[in-house]
Amino acid sequence: MAKSDPVAVVGAGPVGLCLALALAQQDVAVVLVEAMNDGNFLDQVPRAGSNHPTTLEFFDRIGLYEKMEPRGLIAPKFHYWDRQDNALIAEFDHVLLKHDTRFPYVLQCERIKIIEEALKMAKAHPNIDVRLLTTFTSFEQTADGVTAQVTNAAGEEETIAGRYIVSCEGARSIVRKDLGIEFEGFTYPDRTLNIEVAYDFRKHGYAERNYISDPDEWSNLFHWKGPPDRWRVHFPTKPEEEEEALTVPAALQARLQGFLPTGRDYEICGCNLYTVHQRVAQKFRGGRAILAGDSAHVNSPIGAMGMNSGVHDAFNLADKLVRILRGEADDAELDRYERQRRHVAVKHTQAQTIRNKRLLQERDPAVRRRNHDELRRTAEDPELARKFLLRTSLIESLREAEQIA
Ligand SMILES: Cc1cc2nc3c(=O)[nH]c(=O)nc-3n(C[C@H](O)[C@H](O)[C@H](O)COP(=O)(O)OP(=O)(O)OC[C@H]3O[C@@H](n4cnc5c(N)ncnc54)[C@H](O)[C@@H]3O)c2cc1C
């Protein structure tokens, strides 16, 4: 394959890095453009980190899994709790998926560690030209190729030519805006408060991953490998609450003590407040420009589906681009990418994350009881529990996408 015709990948987040590595390992030349540099790349707020079994299979395919496992925590089980009764509702164990996947567990390994390891691999790969501190600003396309305008590390305007351009720029994708593609959906008025704390919640019966229902103070509780060993607790906020009032140390302590009183201050390692969007791009492709990951879809983190489904986009797209560039398929393959991955974004990721939030914050006592009873019944029946896990782990979404012509 001609090394002179690279694929331009914009954004070295988890999606851009996986795409670049998957292409490069199949002998496709890639230019990977990233606005951040070695000085600030690893200085980003904590975000995604629960990696589902299918995503681990993809990471394994490019040799990334073995670098992540020692830096993460293997979490086969997750819990649903009722905060009002302080009671465990249901426990799900991925061991039920042992015939469906080689990785019957979630790996708790944060985005920052994934991109650190993947960036090292990308820099070492001869087929990837990694351009850090290079900001993509616009692009043009013809029938044969694309040209991307960037401001490079020297502060100069530069044009990068490629066969295709893939936007892995995150939710604010310039490519999506330049193509005039609608980002359909909505934004929740309430923001989510994320507090990182060094405290071992396991001694109170919690699993490594927990979803906690409460009409006012629903939360998520996740464990991350240190040092220092940390847990992340998510809380809802009211739209009118000011960031400063929510994030002063006394307010954070009150929030945590309200969740689990310990009688002494929690050791808080960090906090951030974020806005949650539920949006899917109306199209994933405009000619030779393609959207993947958060550029194409964003959702609430309840259920850990954003990064996972973005990584699934990357591998789906890589396989298709390789076939096209080898002359084994034509551009229509890219329409199939859109049909498959947009279907997953709408019918699985969006539907499920919206449902997850609704479940946790349900106010009607009768509906809460019904929901909790159903979770209990599902967890107690191995066949129902397996079906449930096939959905939550995104295995079902991949199998369904495979059926789309
Ligand atoms: C608090 C929180 C918790 C989350 N938890 C989970 C979870 O547990 N599991 C999960 O699956 N998802 C989770 N998510 C979602 C997840 O973080 C995102 O879905 C994921 O990071 C998207 O990856 P990406 O590569 O598409 O984009 P990003 O990770 O946003 O990366 C985009 C990259 O593009 C670069 N870039 C942007 N614009 C330009 C430009 N013009 N020029 C050059 N470079 C540019 C950026 O610097 C960045 O490096 C969470 C999100 C939040 C906010």
Short mmCIF file of N, CA and C in Angstrom, two decimals, residues 91-237:
data_model
loop_
_atom_site.label_atom_id
_atom_site.label_comp_id
_atom_site.label_asym_id
_atom_site.label_seq_id
_atom_site.Cartn_x
_atom_site.Cartn_y
_atom_site.Cartn_z
N GLU A 91 -26.41 -8.06 42.52
CA GLU A 91 -25.00 -8.18 42.12
C GLU A 91 -24.95 -8.92 40.79
N PHE A 92 -24.18 -8.39 39.84
CA PHE A 92 -24.01 -9.06 38.55
C PHE A 92 -22.55 -9.45 38.40
N ASP A 93 -22.33 -10.68 37.91
CA ASP A 93 -20.96 -11.19 37.78
C ASP A 93 -20.69 -11.55 36.31
N HIS A 94 -19.67 -10.92 35.73
CA HIS A 94 -19.35 -11.15 34.32
C HIS A 94 -18.90 -12.58 34.04
N VAL A 95 -18.68 -13.37 35.10
CA VAL A 95 -18.28 -14.76 34.86
C VAL A 95 -19.35 -15.47 34.00
N LEU A 96 -20.58 -14.97 34.06
CA LEU A 96 -21.66 -15.56 33.24
C LEU A 96 -21.39 -15.38 31.75
N LEU A 97 -20.44 -14.52 31.40
CA LEU A 97 -20.11 -14.30 29.98
C LEU A 97 -18.89 -15.11 29.54
N LYS A 98 -18.52 -16.11 30.35
CA LYS A 98 -17.24 -16.80 30.05
C LYS A 98 -17.25 -17.52 28.71
N HIS A 99 -18.44 -17.84 28.18
CA HIS A 99 -18.47 -18.46 26.85
C HIS A 99 -18.68 -17.42 25.74
N ASP A 100 -18.86 -16.16 26.13
CA ASP A 100 -19.13 -15.10 25.15
C ASP A 100 -17.90 -14.24 24.88
N THR A 101 -16.94 -14.27 25.78
CA THR A 101 -15.77 -13.39 25.63
C THR A 101 -14.56 -14.00 26.34
N ARG A 102 -13.38 -13.64 25.83
CA ARG A 102 -12.15 -14.09 26.50
C ARG A 102 -11.88 -13.29 27.77
N PHE A 103 -12.59 -12.16 27.92
CA PHE A 103 -12.35 -11.29 29.07
C PHE A 103 -13.65 -11.12 29.86
N PRO A 104 -14.02 -12.09 30.70
CA PRO A 104 -15.31 -11.97 31.39
C PRO A 104 -15.22 -11.04 32.62
N TYR A 105 -14.79 -9.83 32.37
CA TYR A 105 -14.72 -8.84 33.45
C TYR A 105 -14.54 -7.45 32.82
N VAL A 106 -14.72 -6.44 33.67
CA VAL A 106 -14.42 -5.06 33.27
C VAL A 106 -13.03 -4.75 33.81
N LEU A 107 -12.23 -4.03 33.03
CA LEU A 107 -10.94 -3.57 33.55
C LEU A 107 -11.09 -2.08 33.89
N GLN A 108 -10.89 -1.78 35.17
CA GLN A 108 -10.92 -0.39 35.60
C GLN A 108 -9.55 0.23 35.31
N CYS A 109 -9.45 0.95 34.22
CA CYS A 109 -8.16 1.55 33.85
C CYS A 109 -8.48 2.87 33.14
N GLU A 110 -8.10 3.96 33.76
CA GLU A 110 -8.57 5.26 33.32
C GLU A 110 -8.03 5.66 31.94
N ARG A 111 -8.82 6.51 31.29
CA ARG A 111 -8.49 7.04 29.95
C ARG A 111 -7.06 7.56 29.90
N ILE A 112 -6.65 8.23 30.96
CA ILE A 112 -5.33 8.86 30.95
C ILE A 112 -4.21 7.80 30.83
N LYS A 113 -4.41 6.65 31.51
CA LYS A 113 -3.40 5.58 31.43
C LYS A 113 -3.45 4.93 30.04
N ILE A 114 -4.65 4.80 29.50
CA ILE A 114 -4.79 4.17 28.18
C ILE A 114 -4.09 5.03 27.12
N ILE A 115 -4.33 6.35 27.18
CA ILE A 115 -3.73 7.18 26.12
C ILE A 115 -2.23 7.31 26.33
N GLU A 116 -1.78 7.23 27.56
CA GLU A 116 -0.32 7.28 27.81
C GLU A 116 0.36 6.06 27.15
N GLU A 117 -0.23 4.87 27.40
CA GLU A 117 0.37 3.65 26.83
C GLU A 117 0.23 3.63 25.30
N ALA A 118 -0.96 4.02 24.82
CA ALA A 118 -1.21 3.97 23.38
C ALA A 118 -0.34 5.00 22.64
N LEU A 119 -0.13 6.16 23.27
CA LEU A 119 0.70 7.18 22.60
C LEU A 119 2.14 6.68 22.46
N LYS A 120 2.65 5.98 23.50
CA LYS A 120 4.01 5.42 23.40
C LYS A 120 4.08 4.47 22.21
N MET A 121 3.05 3.63 22.06
CA MET A 121 3.04 2.67 20.95
C MET A 121 2.98 3.40 19.61
N ALA A 122 2.14 4.45 19.55
CA ALA A 122 1.98 5.18 18.28
C ALA A 122 3.30 5.85 17.89
N LYS A 123 3.97 6.45 18.90
CA LYS A 123 5.24 7.14 18.60
C LYS A 123 6.28 6.15 18.08
N ALA A 124 6.20 4.91 18.58
CA ALA A 124 7.21 3.91 18.19
C ALA A 124 6.88 3.25 16.86
N HIS A 125 5.68 3.47 16.33
CA HIS A 125 5.29 2.75 15.11
C HIS A 125 5.74 3.49 13.85
N PRO A 126 6.47 2.82 12.97
CA PRO A 126 6.99 3.52 11.79
C PRO A 126 5.90 4.04 10.84
N ASN A 127 4.70 3.48 10.89
CA ASN A 127 3.64 3.94 9.97
C ASN A 127 2.86 5.12 10.51
N ILE A 128 3.17 5.56 11.74
CA ILE A 128 2.39 6.67 12.31
C ILE A 128 3.28 7.90 12.50
N ASP A 129 2.86 8.98 11.88
CA ASP A 129 3.54 10.27 12.05
C ASP A 129 2.75 11.03 13.12
N VAL A 130 3.27 11.01 14.36
CA VAL A 130 2.54 11.66 15.47
C VAL A 130 2.92 13.14 15.50
N ARG A 131 1.91 13.99 15.36
CA ARG A 131 2.16 15.45 15.39
C ARG A 131 1.51 16.03 16.63
N LEU A 132 2.28 16.14 17.72
CA LEU A 132 1.75 16.77 18.93
C LEU A 132 1.82 18.29 18.78
N LEU A 133 1.13 18.98 19.67
CA LEU A 133 1.09 20.45 19.67
C LEU A 133 0.72 20.98 18.28
N THR A 134 -0.13 20.25 17.62
CA THR A 134 -0.56 20.62 16.27
C THR A 134 -2.09 20.70 16.27
N THR A 135 -2.58 21.89 15.99
CA THR A 135 -4.03 22.11 16.08
C THR A 135 -4.65 22.12 14.69
N PHE A 136 -5.60 21.24 14.52
CA PHE A 136 -6.34 21.16 13.27
C PHE A 136 -7.33 22.31 13.23
N THR A 137 -7.44 22.99 12.06
CA THR A 137 -8.35 24.14 12.00
C THR A 137 -9.45 24.00 10.94
N SER A 138 -9.17 23.33 9.82
CA SER A 138 -10.20 23.18 8.79
C SER A 138 -9.74 22.14 7.77
N PHE A 139 -10.63 21.79 6.84
CA PHE A 139 -10.20 20.83 5.79
C PHE A 139 -11.00 21.07 4.52
N GLU A 140 -10.46 20.53 3.44
CA GLU A 140 -11.18 20.54 2.16
C GLU A 140 -11.06 19.15 1.58
N GLN A 141 -12.00 18.81 0.68
CA GLN A 141 -11.88 17.49 0.05
C GLN A 141 -12.22 17.57 -1.43
N THR A 142 -11.62 16.63 -2.17
CA THR A 142 -11.94 16.46 -3.59
C THR A 142 -12.38 15.00 -3.75
N ALA A 143 -12.59 14.61 -4.99
CA ALA A 143 -12.99 13.21 -5.23
C ALA A 143 -11.88 12.24 -4.83
N ASP A 144 -10.61 12.71 -4.84
CA ASP A 144 -9.48 11.80 -4.60
C ASP A 144 -8.86 11.87 -3.22
N GLY A 145 -9.08 12.96 -2.51
CA GLY A 145 -8.40 13.06 -1.23
C GLY A 145 -8.84 14.26 -0.41
N VAL A 146 -8.13 14.47 0.70
CA VAL A 146 -8.46 15.58 1.59
C VAL A 146 -7.19 16.39 1.86
N THR A 147 -7.38 17.66 2.24
CA THR A 147 -6.26 18.42 2.78
C THR A 147 -6.72 19.04 4.09
N ALA A 148 -5.90 18.83 5.12
CA ALA A 148 -6.25 19.36 6.45
C ALA A 148 -5.33 20.54 6.73
N GLN A 149 -5.92 21.61 7.23
CA GLN A 149 -5.11 22.78 7.64
C GLN A 149 -4.83 22.64 9.13
N VAL A 150 -3.56 22.80 9.49
CA VAL A 150 -3.21 22.73 10.91
C VAL A 150 -2.26 23.88 11.24
N THR A 151 -2.21 24.20 12.54
CA THR A 151 -1.14 25.08 13.03
C THR A 151 -0.18 24.14 13.75
N ASN A 152 1.04 24.05 13.21
CA ASN A 152 1.95 23.02 13.73
C ASN A 152 2.71 23.46 14.99
N ALA A 153 3.57 22.56 15.48
CA ALA A 153 4.26 22.82 16.75
C ALA A 153 5.12 24.08 16.69
N ALA A 154 5.55 24.47 15.48
CA ALA A 154 6.36 25.69 15.35
C ALA A 154 5.48 26.94 15.23
N GLY A 155 4.15 26.73 15.29
CA GLY A 155 3.23 27.87 15.18
C GLY A 155 2.95 28.26 13.74
N GLU A 156 3.38 27.42 12.80
CA GLU A 156 3.17 27.75 11.39
C GLU A 156 1.93 27.05 10.84
N GLU A 157 1.31 27.69 9.83
CA GLU A 157 0.19 27.05 9.13
C GLU A 157 0.76 25.97 8.22
N GLU A 158 0.14 24.81 8.21
CA GLU A 158 0.66 23.71 7.37
C GLU A 158 -0.53 22.95 6.78
N THR A 159 -0.31 22.40 5.60
CA THR A 159 -1.36 21.60 4.98
C THR A 159 -0.94 20.14 4.99
N ILE A 160 -1.83 19.28 5.46
CA ILE A 160 -1.53 17.83 5.47
C ILE A 160 -2.48 17.17 4.48
N ALA A 161 -1.91 16.45 3.52
CA ALA A 161 -2.75 15.78 2.51
C ALA A 161 -2.98 14.33 2.92
N GLY A 162 -4.16 13.83 2.63
CA GLY A 162 -4.44 12.43 2.96
C GLY A 162 -5.53 11.87 2.07
N ARG A 163 -5.73 10.56 2.20
CA ARG A 163 -6.81 9.92 1.43
C ARG A 163 -8.16 10.17 2.10
N TYR A 164 -8.15 10.08 3.42
CA TYR A 164 -9.36 10.30 4.23
C TYR A 164 -8.97 11.11 5.45
N ILE A 165 -9.98 11.77 6.04
CA ILE A 165 -9.73 12.41 7.33
C ILE A 165 -10.75 11.84 8.32
N VAL A 166 -10.26 11.45 9.49
CA VAL A 166 -11.17 10.92 10.51
C VAL A 166 -11.14 11.84 11.71
N SER A 167 -12.30 12.36 12.08
CA SER A 167 -12.40 13.25 13.22
C SER A 167 -12.56 12.43 14.49
N CYS A 168 -11.51 12.42 15.30
CA CYS A 168 -11.58 11.80 16.64
C CYS A 168 -11.29 12.91 17.63
N GLU A 169 -11.85 14.10 17.31
CA GLU A 169 -11.52 15.33 18.04
C GLU A 169 -12.32 15.49 19.32
N GLY A 170 -13.26 14.58 19.59
CA GLY A 170 -14.12 14.78 20.75
C GLY A 170 -15.37 15.54 20.37
N ALA A 171 -16.15 15.88 21.41
CA ALA A 171 -17.51 16.40 21.19
C ALA A 171 -17.55 17.70 20.38
N ARG A 172 -16.46 18.48 20.42
CA ARG A 172 -16.50 19.78 19.73
C ARG A 172 -15.97 19.69 18.30
N SER A 173 -16.06 18.55 17.70
CA SER A 173 -15.49 18.29 16.37
C SER A 173 -15.67 19.42 15.35
N ILE A 174 -14.56 19.90 14.86
CA ILE A 174 -14.59 20.92 13.79
C ILE A 174 -15.06 20.29 12.49
N VAL A 175 -14.62 19.07 12.24
CA VAL A 175 -15.03 18.37 11.01
C VAL A 175 -16.56 18.26 10.95
N ARG A 176 -17.15 17.86 12.08
CA ARG A 176 -18.62 17.71 12.10
C ARG A 176 -19.29 19.06 11.80
N LYS A 177 -18.77 20.11 12.40
CA LYS A 177 -19.37 21.44 12.18
C LYS A 177 -19.15 21.88 10.74
N ASP A 178 -17.93 21.68 10.21
CA ASP A 178 -17.65 22.09 8.82
C ASP A 178 -18.52 21.33 7.83
N LEU A 179 -18.86 20.11 8.16
CA LEU A 179 -19.73 19.32 7.26
C LEU A 179 -21.20 19.72 7.43
N GLY A 180 -21.48 20.56 8.43
CA GLY A 180 -22.86 20.99 8.67
C GLY A 180 -23.74 19.88 9.19
N ILE A 181 -23.13 18.95 9.91
CA ILE A 181 -23.92 17.80 10.43
C ILE A 181 -24.50 18.17 11.79
N GLU A 182 -25.80 17.98 11.93
CA GLU A 182 -26.50 18.24 13.19
C GLU A 182 -26.03 17.28 14.28
N PHE A 183 -25.88 17.78 15.50
CA PHE A 183 -25.56 16.91 16.65
C PHE A 183 -26.86 16.78 17.43
N GLU A 184 -27.66 15.82 17.03
CA GLU A 184 -29.04 15.75 17.52
C GLU A 184 -29.11 15.19 18.93
N GLY A 185 -30.00 15.74 19.74
CA GLY A 185 -30.19 15.21 21.09
C GLY A 185 -30.43 16.32 22.07
N PHE A 186 -29.99 16.14 23.30
CA PHE A 186 -30.25 17.14 24.34
C PHE A 186 -29.13 17.16 25.36
N THR A 187 -29.16 18.20 26.19
CA THR A 187 -28.19 18.35 27.27
C THR A 187 -28.97 18.38 28.58
N TYR A 188 -28.54 17.60 29.56
CA TYR A 188 -29.23 17.63 30.86
C TYR A 188 -28.97 18.99 31.53
N PRO A 189 -30.01 19.57 32.16
CA PRO A 189 -29.78 20.87 32.81
C PRO A 189 -28.89 20.74 34.05
N ASP A 190 -28.93 19.56 34.70
CA ASP A 190 -28.13 19.38 35.92
C ASP A 190 -26.75 18.83 35.56
N ARG A 191 -25.73 19.35 36.23
CA ARG A 191 -24.38 18.83 36.00
C ARG A 191 -24.05 17.74 37.02
N THR A 192 -23.04 16.97 36.72
CA THR A 192 -22.65 15.89 37.64
C THR A 192 -21.36 16.28 38.35
N LEU A 193 -21.37 16.06 39.66
CA LEU A 193 -20.18 16.35 40.47
C LEU A 193 -19.41 15.05 40.66
N ASN A 194 -18.12 15.12 40.37
CA ASN A 194 -17.28 13.93 40.44
C ASN A 194 -16.22 14.19 41.52
N ILE A 195 -16.24 13.39 42.58
CA ILE A 195 -15.26 13.57 43.67
C ILE A 195 -14.36 12.34 43.72
N GLU A 196 -13.06 12.56 43.76
CA GLU A 196 -12.11 11.45 43.87
C GLU A 196 -11.62 11.41 45.32
N VAL A 197 -11.66 10.22 45.91
CA VAL A 197 -11.37 10.14 47.33
C VAL A 197 -10.57 8.88 47.64
N ALA A 198 -9.60 9.02 48.56
CA ALA A 198 -8.80 7.85 48.96
C ALA A 198 -9.46 7.22 50.18
N TYR A 199 -10.29 6.25 49.96
CA TYR A 199 -11.01 5.58 51.05
C TYR A 199 -11.45 4.23 50.51
N ASP A 200 -11.29 3.17 51.30
CA ASP A 200 -11.65 1.85 50.78
C ASP A 200 -13.12 1.51 51.10
N PHE A 201 -13.97 1.70 50.10
CA PHE A 201 -15.41 1.47 50.31
C PHE A 201 -15.74 -0.02 50.36
N ARG A 202 -14.78 -0.88 49.99
CA ARG A 202 -15.08 -2.33 49.98
C ARG A 202 -15.42 -2.84 51.38
N LYS A 203 -14.86 -2.17 52.41
CA LYS A 203 -15.13 -2.68 53.77
C LYS A 203 -16.60 -2.48 54.15
N HIS A 204 -17.34 -1.71 53.34
CA HIS A 204 -18.78 -1.55 53.59
C HIS A 204 -19.61 -2.41 52.64
N GLY A 205 -18.94 -3.32 51.94
CA GLY A 205 -19.68 -4.27 51.09
C GLY A 205 -19.77 -3.87 49.63
N TYR A 206 -19.20 -2.72 49.27
CA TYR A 206 -19.30 -2.29 47.87
C TYR A 206 -18.37 -3.10 46.97
N ALA A 207 -18.78 -3.24 45.71
CA ALA A 207 -17.93 -3.87 44.69
C ALA A 207 -17.04 -2.78 44.08
N GLU A 208 -16.22 -3.15 43.10
CA GLU A 208 -15.35 -2.17 42.45
C GLU A 208 -16.18 -1.14 41.65
N ARG A 209 -17.39 -1.55 41.23
CA ARG A 209 -18.26 -0.64 40.46
C ARG A 209 -19.67 -0.73 41.05
N ASN A 210 -20.25 0.43 41.36
CA ASN A 210 -21.56 0.43 42.03
C ASN A 210 -22.45 1.53 41.46
N TYR A 211 -23.71 1.19 41.25
CA TYR A 211 -24.72 2.17 40.84
C TYR A 211 -25.71 2.27 41.99
N ILE A 212 -25.92 3.51 42.47
CA ILE A 212 -26.68 3.68 43.71
C ILE A 212 -27.90 4.54 43.44
N SER A 213 -29.08 3.98 43.70
CA SER A 213 -30.29 4.71 43.35
C SER A 213 -30.80 5.52 44.54
N ASP A 214 -31.27 6.71 44.22
CA ASP A 214 -31.86 7.60 45.22
C ASP A 214 -32.52 8.74 44.46
N PRO A 215 -33.75 9.13 44.85
CA PRO A 215 -34.43 10.19 44.09
C PRO A 215 -33.66 11.51 44.09
N ASP A 216 -32.93 11.80 45.18
CA ASP A 216 -32.21 13.09 45.25
C ASP A 216 -30.71 12.94 45.11
N GLU A 217 -30.15 11.92 45.72
CA GLU A 217 -28.69 11.79 45.77
C GLU A 217 -28.23 10.48 45.14
N TRP A 218 -28.77 10.16 43.95
CA TRP A 218 -28.28 8.95 43.26
C TRP A 218 -26.78 9.14 43.02
N SER A 219 -26.07 8.04 42.93
CA SER A 219 -24.64 8.20 42.64
C SER A 219 -24.05 6.95 42.00
N ASN A 220 -22.80 7.12 41.55
CA ASN A 220 -22.01 5.99 41.04
C ASN A 220 -20.76 5.97 41.89
N LEU A 221 -20.25 4.79 42.16
CA LEU A 221 -19.05 4.66 43.00
C LEU A 221 -18.12 3.67 42.32
N PHE A 222 -16.93 4.15 41.93
CA PHE A 222 -15.99 3.30 41.18
C PHE A 222 -14.61 3.33 41.81
N HIS A 223 -13.95 2.19 41.75
CA HIS A 223 -12.62 2.04 42.34
C HIS A 223 -11.55 2.14 41.24
N TRP A 224 -10.44 2.83 41.53
CA TRP A 224 -9.33 2.98 40.58
C TRP A 224 -8.03 2.64 41.27
N LYS A 225 -7.15 2.02 40.50
CA LYS A 225 -5.86 1.63 41.06
C LYS A 225 -4.94 2.85 41.23
N GLY A 226 -4.24 2.89 42.35
CA GLY A 226 -3.34 4.01 42.65
C GLY A 226 -1.95 3.76 42.10
N PRO A 227 -0.96 4.38 42.67
CA PRO A 227 -1.09 5.14 43.92
C PRO A 227 -1.56 6.58 43.67
N PRO A 228 -2.34 7.17 44.62
CA PRO A 228 -2.98 6.47 45.72
C PRO A 228 -4.24 5.75 45.22
N ASP A 229 -4.57 4.64 45.86
CA ASP A 229 -5.79 3.93 45.53
C ASP A 229 -6.96 4.90 45.72
N ARG A 230 -7.82 5.02 44.70
CA ARG A 230 -8.85 6.05 44.76
C ARG A 230 -10.22 5.50 44.39
N TRP A 231 -11.25 6.18 44.86
CA TRP A 231 -12.62 5.88 44.45
C TRP A 231 -13.20 7.16 43.89
N ARG A 232 -14.04 7.00 42.88
CA ARG A 232 -14.69 8.16 42.28
C ARG A 232 -16.18 8.07 42.63
N VAL A 233 -16.70 9.15 43.19
CA VAL A 233 -18.13 9.18 43.53
C VAL A 233 -18.79 10.27 42.71
N HIS A 234 -19.84 9.93 42.01
CA HIS A 234 -20.59 10.92 41.22
C HIS A 234 -21.85 11.31 41.99
N PHE A 235 -22.16 12.59 42.01
CA PHE A 235 -23.41 13.06 42.62
C PHE A 235 -24.13 13.98 41.64
N PRO A 236 -25.47 14.03 41.74
CA PRO A 236 -26.19 15.01 40.91
C PRO A 236 -26.09 16.39 41.55
N THR A 237 -26.33 17.42 40.78
CA THR A 237 -26.40 18.79 41.34
C THR A 237 -27.66 19.45 40.80
#
